[in-house]
PDB file of C-alpha atoms in Angstrom:
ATOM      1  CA  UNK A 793       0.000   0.000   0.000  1.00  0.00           C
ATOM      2  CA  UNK A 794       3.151   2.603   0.785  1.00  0.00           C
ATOM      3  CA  UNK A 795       4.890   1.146  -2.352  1.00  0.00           C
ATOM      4  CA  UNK A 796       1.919   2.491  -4.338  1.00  0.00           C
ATOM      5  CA  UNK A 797       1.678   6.262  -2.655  1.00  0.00           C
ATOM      6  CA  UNK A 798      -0.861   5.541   0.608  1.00  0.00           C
ATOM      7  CA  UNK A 799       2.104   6.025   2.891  1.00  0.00           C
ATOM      8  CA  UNK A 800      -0.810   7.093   5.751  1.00  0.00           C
ATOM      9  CA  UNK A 801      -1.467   3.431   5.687  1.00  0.00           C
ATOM     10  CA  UNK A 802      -1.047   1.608   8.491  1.00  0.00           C
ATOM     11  CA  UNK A 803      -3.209  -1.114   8.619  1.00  0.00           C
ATOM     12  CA  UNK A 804      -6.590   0.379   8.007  1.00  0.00           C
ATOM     13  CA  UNK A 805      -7.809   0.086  11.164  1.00  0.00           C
ATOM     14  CA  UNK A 806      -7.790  -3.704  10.983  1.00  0.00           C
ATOM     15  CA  UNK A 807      -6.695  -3.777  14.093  1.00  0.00           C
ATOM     16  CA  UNK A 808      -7.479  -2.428  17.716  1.00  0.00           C
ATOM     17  CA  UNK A 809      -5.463   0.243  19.052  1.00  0.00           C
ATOM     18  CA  UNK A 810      -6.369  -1.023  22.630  1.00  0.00           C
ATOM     19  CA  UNK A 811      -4.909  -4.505  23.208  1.00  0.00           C
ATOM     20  CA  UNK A 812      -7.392  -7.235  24.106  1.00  0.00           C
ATOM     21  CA  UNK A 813      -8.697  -7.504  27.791  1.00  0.00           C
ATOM     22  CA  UNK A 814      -9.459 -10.934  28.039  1.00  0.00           C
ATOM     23  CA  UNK A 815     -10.985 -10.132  31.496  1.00  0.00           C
ATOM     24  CA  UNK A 816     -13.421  -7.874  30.056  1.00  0.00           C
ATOM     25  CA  UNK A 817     -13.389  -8.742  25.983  1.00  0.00           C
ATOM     26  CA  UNK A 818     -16.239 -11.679  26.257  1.00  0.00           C
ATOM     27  CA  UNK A 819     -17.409 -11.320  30.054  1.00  0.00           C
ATOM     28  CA  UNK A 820     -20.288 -13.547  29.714  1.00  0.00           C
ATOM     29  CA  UNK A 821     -21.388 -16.580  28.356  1.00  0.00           C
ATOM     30  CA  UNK A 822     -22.863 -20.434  28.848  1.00  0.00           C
ATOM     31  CA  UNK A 823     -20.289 -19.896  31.998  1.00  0.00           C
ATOM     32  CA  UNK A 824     -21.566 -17.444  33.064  1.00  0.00           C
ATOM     33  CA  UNK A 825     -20.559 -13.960  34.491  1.00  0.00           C
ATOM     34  CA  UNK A 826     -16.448 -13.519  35.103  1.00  0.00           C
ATOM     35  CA  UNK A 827     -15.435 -10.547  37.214  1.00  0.00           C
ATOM     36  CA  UNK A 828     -17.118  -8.054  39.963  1.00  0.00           C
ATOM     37  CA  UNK A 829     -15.265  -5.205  38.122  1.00  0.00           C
ATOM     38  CA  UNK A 830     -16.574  -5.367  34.845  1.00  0.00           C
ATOM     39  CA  UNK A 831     -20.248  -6.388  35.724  1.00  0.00           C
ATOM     40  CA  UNK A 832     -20.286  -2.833  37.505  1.00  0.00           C
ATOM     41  CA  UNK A 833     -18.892  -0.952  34.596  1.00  0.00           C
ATOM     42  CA  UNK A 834     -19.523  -2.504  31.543  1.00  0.00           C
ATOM     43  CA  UNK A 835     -22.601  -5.034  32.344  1.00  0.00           C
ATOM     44  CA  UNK A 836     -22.834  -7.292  29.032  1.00  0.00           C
ATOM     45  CA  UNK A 837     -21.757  -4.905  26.159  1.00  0.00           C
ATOM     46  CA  UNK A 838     -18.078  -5.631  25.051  1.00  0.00           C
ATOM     47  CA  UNK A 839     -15.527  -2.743  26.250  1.00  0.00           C
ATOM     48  CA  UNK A 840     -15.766   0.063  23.713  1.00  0.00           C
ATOM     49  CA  UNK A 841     -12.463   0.421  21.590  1.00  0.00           C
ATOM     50  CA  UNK A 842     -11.143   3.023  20.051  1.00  0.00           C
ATOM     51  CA  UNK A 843      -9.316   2.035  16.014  1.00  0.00           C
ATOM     52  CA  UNK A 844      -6.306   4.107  14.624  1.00  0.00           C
ATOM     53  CA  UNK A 845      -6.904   6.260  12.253  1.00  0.00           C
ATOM     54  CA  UNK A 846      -4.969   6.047   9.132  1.00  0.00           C
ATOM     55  CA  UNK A 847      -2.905   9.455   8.615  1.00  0.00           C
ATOM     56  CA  UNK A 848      -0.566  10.878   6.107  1.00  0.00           C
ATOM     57  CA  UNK A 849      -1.041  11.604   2.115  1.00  0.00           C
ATOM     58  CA  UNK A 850      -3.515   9.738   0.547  1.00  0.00           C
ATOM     59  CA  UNK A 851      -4.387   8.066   3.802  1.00  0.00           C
ATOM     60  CA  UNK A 852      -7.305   5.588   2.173  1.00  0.00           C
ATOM     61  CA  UNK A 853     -10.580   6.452   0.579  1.00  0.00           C
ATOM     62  CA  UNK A 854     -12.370   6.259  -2.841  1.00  0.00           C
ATOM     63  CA  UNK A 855     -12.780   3.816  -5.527  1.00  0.00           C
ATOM     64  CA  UNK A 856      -8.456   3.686  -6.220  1.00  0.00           C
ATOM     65  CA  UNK A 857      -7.944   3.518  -3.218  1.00  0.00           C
ATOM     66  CA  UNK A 858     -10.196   0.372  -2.893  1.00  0.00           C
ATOM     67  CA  UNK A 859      -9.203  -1.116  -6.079  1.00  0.00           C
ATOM     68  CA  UNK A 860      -5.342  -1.014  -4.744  1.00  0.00           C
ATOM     69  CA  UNK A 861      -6.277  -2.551  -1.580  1.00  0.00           C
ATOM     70  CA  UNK A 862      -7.843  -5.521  -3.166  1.00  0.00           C
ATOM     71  CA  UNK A 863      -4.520  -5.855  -5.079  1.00  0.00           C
ATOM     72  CA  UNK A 864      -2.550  -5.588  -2.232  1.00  0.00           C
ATOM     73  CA  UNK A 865      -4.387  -8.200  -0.290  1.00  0.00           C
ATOM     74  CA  UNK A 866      -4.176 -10.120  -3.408  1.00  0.00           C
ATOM     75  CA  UNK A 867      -0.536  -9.794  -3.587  1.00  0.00           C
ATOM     76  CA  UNK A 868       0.152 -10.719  -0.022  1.00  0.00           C
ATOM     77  CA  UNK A 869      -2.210 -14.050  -0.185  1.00  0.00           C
ATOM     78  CA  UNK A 870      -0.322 -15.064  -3.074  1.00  0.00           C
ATOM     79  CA  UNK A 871       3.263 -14.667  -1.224  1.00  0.00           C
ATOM     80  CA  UNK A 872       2.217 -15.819   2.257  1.00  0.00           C
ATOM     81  CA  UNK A 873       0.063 -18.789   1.123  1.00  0.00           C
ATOM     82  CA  UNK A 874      -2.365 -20.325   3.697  1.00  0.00           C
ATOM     83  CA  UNK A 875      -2.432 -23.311   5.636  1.00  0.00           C
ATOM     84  CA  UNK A 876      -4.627 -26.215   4.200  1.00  0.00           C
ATOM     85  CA  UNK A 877      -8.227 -25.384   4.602  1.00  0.00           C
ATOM     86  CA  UNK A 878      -8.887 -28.823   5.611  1.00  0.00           C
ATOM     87  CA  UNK A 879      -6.969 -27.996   9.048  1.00  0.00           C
ATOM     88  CA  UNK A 880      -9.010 -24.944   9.630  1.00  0.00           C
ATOM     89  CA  UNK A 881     -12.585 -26.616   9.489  1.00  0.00           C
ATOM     90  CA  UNK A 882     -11.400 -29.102  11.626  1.00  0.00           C
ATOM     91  CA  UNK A 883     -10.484 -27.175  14.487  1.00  0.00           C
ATOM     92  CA  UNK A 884     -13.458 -24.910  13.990  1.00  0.00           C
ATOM     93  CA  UNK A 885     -15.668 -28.417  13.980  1.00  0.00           C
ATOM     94  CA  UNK A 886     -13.792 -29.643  16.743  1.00  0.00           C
ATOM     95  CA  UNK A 887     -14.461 -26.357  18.937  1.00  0.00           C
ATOM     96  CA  UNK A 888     -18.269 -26.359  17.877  1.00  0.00           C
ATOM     97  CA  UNK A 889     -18.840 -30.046  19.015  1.00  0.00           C
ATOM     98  CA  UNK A 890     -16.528 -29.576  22.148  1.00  0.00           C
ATOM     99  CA  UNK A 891     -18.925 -26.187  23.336  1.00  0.00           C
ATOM    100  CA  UNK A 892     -21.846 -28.543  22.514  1.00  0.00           C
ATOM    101  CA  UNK A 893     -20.822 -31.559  24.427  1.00  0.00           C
ATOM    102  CA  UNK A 894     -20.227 -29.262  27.472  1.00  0.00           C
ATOM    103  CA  UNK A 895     -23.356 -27.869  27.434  1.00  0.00           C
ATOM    104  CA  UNK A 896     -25.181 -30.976  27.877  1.00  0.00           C
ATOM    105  CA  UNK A 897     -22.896 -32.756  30.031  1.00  0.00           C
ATOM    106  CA  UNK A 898     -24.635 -33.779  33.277  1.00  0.00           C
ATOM    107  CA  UNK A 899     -22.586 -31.623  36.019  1.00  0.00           C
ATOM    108  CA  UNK A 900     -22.788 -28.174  33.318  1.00  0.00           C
ATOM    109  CA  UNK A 901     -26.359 -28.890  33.556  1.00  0.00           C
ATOM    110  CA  UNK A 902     -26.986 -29.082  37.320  1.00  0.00           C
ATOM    111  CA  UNK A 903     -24.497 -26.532  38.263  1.00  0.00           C
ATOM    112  CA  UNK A 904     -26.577 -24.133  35.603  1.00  0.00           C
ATOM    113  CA  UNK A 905     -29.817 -25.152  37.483  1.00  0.00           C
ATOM    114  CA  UNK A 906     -27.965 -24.335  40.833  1.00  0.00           C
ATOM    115  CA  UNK A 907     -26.790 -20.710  38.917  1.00  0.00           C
ATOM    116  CA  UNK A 908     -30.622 -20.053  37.991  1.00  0.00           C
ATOM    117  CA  UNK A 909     -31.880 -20.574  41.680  1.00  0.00           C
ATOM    118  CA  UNK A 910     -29.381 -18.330  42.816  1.00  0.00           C
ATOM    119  CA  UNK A 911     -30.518 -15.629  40.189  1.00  0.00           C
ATOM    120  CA  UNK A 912     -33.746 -16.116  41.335  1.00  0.00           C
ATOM    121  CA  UNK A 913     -33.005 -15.738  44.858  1.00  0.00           C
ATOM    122  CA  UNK A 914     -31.639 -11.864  43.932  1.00  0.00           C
ATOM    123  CA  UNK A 915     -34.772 -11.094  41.923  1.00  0.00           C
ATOM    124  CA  UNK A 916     -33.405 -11.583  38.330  1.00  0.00           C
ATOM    125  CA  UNK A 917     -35.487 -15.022  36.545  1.00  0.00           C
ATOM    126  CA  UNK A 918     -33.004 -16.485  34.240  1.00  0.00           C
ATOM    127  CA  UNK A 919     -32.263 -19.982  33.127  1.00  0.00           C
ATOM    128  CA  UNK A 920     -29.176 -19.649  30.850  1.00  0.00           C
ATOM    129  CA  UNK A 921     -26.348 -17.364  31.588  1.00  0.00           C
ATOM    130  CA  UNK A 922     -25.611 -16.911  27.658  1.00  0.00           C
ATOM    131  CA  UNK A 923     -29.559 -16.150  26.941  1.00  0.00           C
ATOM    132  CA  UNK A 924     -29.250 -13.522  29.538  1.00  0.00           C
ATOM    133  CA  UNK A 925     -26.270 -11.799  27.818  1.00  0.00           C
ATOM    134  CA  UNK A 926     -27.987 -11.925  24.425  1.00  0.00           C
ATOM    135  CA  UNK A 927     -30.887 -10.059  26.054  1.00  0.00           C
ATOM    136  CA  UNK A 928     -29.070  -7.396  26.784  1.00  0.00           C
ATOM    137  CA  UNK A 929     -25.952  -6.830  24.227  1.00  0.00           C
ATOM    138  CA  UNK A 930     -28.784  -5.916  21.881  1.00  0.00           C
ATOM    139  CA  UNK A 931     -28.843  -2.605  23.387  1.00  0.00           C
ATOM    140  CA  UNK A 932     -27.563   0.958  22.048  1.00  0.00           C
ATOM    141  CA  UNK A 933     -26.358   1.631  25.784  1.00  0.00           C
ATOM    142  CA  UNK A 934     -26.069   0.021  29.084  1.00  0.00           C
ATOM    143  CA  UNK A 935     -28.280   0.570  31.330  1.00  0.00           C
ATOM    144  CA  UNK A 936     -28.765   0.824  35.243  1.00  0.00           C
ATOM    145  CA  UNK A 937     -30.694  -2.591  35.175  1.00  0.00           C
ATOM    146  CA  UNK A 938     -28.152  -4.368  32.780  1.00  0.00           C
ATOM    147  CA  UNK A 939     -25.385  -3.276  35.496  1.00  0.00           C
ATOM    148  CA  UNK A 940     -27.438  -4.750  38.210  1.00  0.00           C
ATOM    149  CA  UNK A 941     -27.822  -7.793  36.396  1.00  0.00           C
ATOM    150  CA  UNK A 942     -24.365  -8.382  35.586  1.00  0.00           C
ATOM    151  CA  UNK A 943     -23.028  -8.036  39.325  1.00  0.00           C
ATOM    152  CA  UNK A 944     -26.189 -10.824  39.891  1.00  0.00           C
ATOM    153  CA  UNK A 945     -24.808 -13.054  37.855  1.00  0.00           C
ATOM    154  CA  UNK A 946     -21.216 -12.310  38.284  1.00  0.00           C
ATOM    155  CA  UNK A 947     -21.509 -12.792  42.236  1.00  0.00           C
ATOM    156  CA  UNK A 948     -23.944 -16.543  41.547  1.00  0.00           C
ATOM    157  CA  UNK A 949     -21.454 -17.404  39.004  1.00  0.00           C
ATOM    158  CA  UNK A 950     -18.661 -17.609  41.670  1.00  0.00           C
ATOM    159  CA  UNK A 951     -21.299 -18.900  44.403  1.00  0.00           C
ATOM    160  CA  UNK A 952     -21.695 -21.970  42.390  1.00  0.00           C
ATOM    161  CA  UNK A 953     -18.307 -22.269  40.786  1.00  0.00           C
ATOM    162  CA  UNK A 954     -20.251 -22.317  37.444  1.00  0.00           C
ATOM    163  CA  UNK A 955     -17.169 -20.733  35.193  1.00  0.00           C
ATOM    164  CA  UNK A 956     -15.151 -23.270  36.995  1.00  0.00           C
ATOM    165  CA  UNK A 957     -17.257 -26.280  36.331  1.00  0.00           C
ATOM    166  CA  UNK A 958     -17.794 -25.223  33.157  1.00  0.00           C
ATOM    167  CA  UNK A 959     -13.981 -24.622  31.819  1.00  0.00           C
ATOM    168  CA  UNK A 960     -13.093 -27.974  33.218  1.00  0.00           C
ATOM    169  CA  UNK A 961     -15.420 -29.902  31.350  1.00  0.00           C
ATOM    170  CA  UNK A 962     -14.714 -27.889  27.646  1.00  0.00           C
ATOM    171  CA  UNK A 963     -11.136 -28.619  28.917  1.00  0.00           C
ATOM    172  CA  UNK A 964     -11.585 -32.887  28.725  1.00  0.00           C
ATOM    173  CA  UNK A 965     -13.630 -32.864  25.934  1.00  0.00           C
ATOM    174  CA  UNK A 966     -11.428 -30.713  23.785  1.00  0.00           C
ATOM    175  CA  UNK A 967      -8.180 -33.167  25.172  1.00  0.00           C
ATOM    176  CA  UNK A 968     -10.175 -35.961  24.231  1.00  0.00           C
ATOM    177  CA  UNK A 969     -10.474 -34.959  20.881  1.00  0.00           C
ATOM    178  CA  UNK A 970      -6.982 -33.409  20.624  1.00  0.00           C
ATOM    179  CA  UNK A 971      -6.199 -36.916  21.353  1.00  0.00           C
ATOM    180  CA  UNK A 972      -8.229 -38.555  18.545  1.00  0.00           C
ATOM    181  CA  UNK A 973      -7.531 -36.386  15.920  1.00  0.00           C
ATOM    182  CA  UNK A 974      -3.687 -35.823  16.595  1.00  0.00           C
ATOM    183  CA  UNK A 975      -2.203 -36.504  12.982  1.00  0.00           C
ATOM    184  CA  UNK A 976      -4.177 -33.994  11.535  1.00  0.00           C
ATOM    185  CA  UNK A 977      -3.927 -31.513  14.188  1.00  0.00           C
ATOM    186  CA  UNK A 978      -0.320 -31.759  14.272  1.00  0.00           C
ATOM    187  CA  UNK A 979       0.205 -31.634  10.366  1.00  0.00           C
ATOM    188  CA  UNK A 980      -2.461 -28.579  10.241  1.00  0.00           C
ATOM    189  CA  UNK A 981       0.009 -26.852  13.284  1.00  0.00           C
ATOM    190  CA  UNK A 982       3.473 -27.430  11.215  1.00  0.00           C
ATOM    191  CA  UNK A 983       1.847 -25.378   8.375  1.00  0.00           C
ATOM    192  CA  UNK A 984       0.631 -22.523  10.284  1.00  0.00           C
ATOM    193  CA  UNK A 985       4.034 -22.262  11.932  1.00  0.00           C
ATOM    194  CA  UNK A 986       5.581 -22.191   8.203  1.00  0.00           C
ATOM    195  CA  UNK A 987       3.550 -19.521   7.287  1.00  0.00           C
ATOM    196  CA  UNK A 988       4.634 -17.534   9.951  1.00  0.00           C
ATOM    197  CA  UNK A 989       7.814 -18.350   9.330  1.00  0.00           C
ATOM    198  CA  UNK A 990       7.528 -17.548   5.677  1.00  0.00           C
ATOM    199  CA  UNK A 991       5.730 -13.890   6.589  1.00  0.00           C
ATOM    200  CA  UNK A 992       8.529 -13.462   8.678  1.00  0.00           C
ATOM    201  CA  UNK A 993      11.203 -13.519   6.193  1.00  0.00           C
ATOM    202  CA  UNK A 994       8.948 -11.606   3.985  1.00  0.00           C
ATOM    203  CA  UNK A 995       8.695  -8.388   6.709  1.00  0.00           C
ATOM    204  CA  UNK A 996      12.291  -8.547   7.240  1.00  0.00           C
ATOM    205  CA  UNK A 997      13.228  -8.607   3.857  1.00  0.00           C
ATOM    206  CA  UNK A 998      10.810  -5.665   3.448  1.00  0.00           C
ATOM    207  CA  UNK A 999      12.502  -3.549   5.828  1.00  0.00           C
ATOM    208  CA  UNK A1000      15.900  -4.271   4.654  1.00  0.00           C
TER     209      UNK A1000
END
């Protein structure tokens, strides 16, 4: 993109200027609620983030500008490659089965009953911790109630060790098919690290 005059470009804004929180990025879920702190500030919404702006000549808009990042992002598949795709949806398979299984394994189930009962006890009716998050994120703002809500089911999710439960059970399953499906796993892992490993040389060569 600075080869072909957008020298303002520095990724587009692809990318956060804030590093990820992961105490605050996803704060609720099927796990429930994880941390006092955030359920008091932030409730269910995701932590606003702020993107960089691209500066400098030319810094990216209009149809030439669009045109010449398609190119570019052309011209960089082509020299970094990608890993098979095969490796991919496998893991992404894997992950989707492994969040299903955990969901409907006995002890997720009954600590989740034991969460709702505690809910109820504080005046908030729910009966699944990721429902209740959906309910809300849908929302412009947060709201006084939404923060109330949050510290609920932040302070029953550590009552009943829900998060805890929870993670240890995705944790087997996910081993358990890490196990079975090793060869391809492994093979799918080499290639990623040779792509890095190729876009490495690439970036350094581009600087020399």
């Amino acid at each position: 993109m600075r080869r072909a005059g957008y020298t303002g470009f520095t990724g587009d804004g692809l990318q956060d200027a804030q590093a990820p929180d992961d105490a605050t990025a996803l704060p609720a879920g099927g796990w429930g609620y994880l941390g006092q702190e955030a359920a008091a500030t932030q409730g269910f919404h995701p932590p606003k983030r702020t993107r960089p702006r691209p500066t400098g000549p030319a810094a990216g808009s209009g149809e030439a500008y669009d045109a010449t990042r398609v190119d570019c992002d052309r011209q960089a598949a082509e020299r970094i490659g990608a890993p098979p795709g095969a490796g991919a949806e496998l893991i992404g398979r894997l992950f989707d089965e492994s969040i299903g299984a955990t969901g409907r394994d006995g002890r997720v189930v009954t600590a989740t009953k034991e969460w709702s009962v505690c809910m109820a006890g504080t005046g908030f009716r729910a009966d699944d911790p990721a429902a209740l998050a959906e309910r809300f994120r849908s929302a412009p703002e947060t709201t006084p109630t939404e923060l109330a809500t949050a510290r609920a089911d932040a302070d029953c999710t550590a009552r009943v060790n829900l998060a805890g439960i929870w993670f240890a059970v995705l944790a087997g399953y996910q081993r358990q098919q890490i196990e079975r499906n090793a060869q391809a796993l492994t093979a799918h892992q080499e290639a990623v690290r040779a792509q890095e490993a190729k876009l490495a040389q690439l970036l350094a060569a581009e600087g020399s």
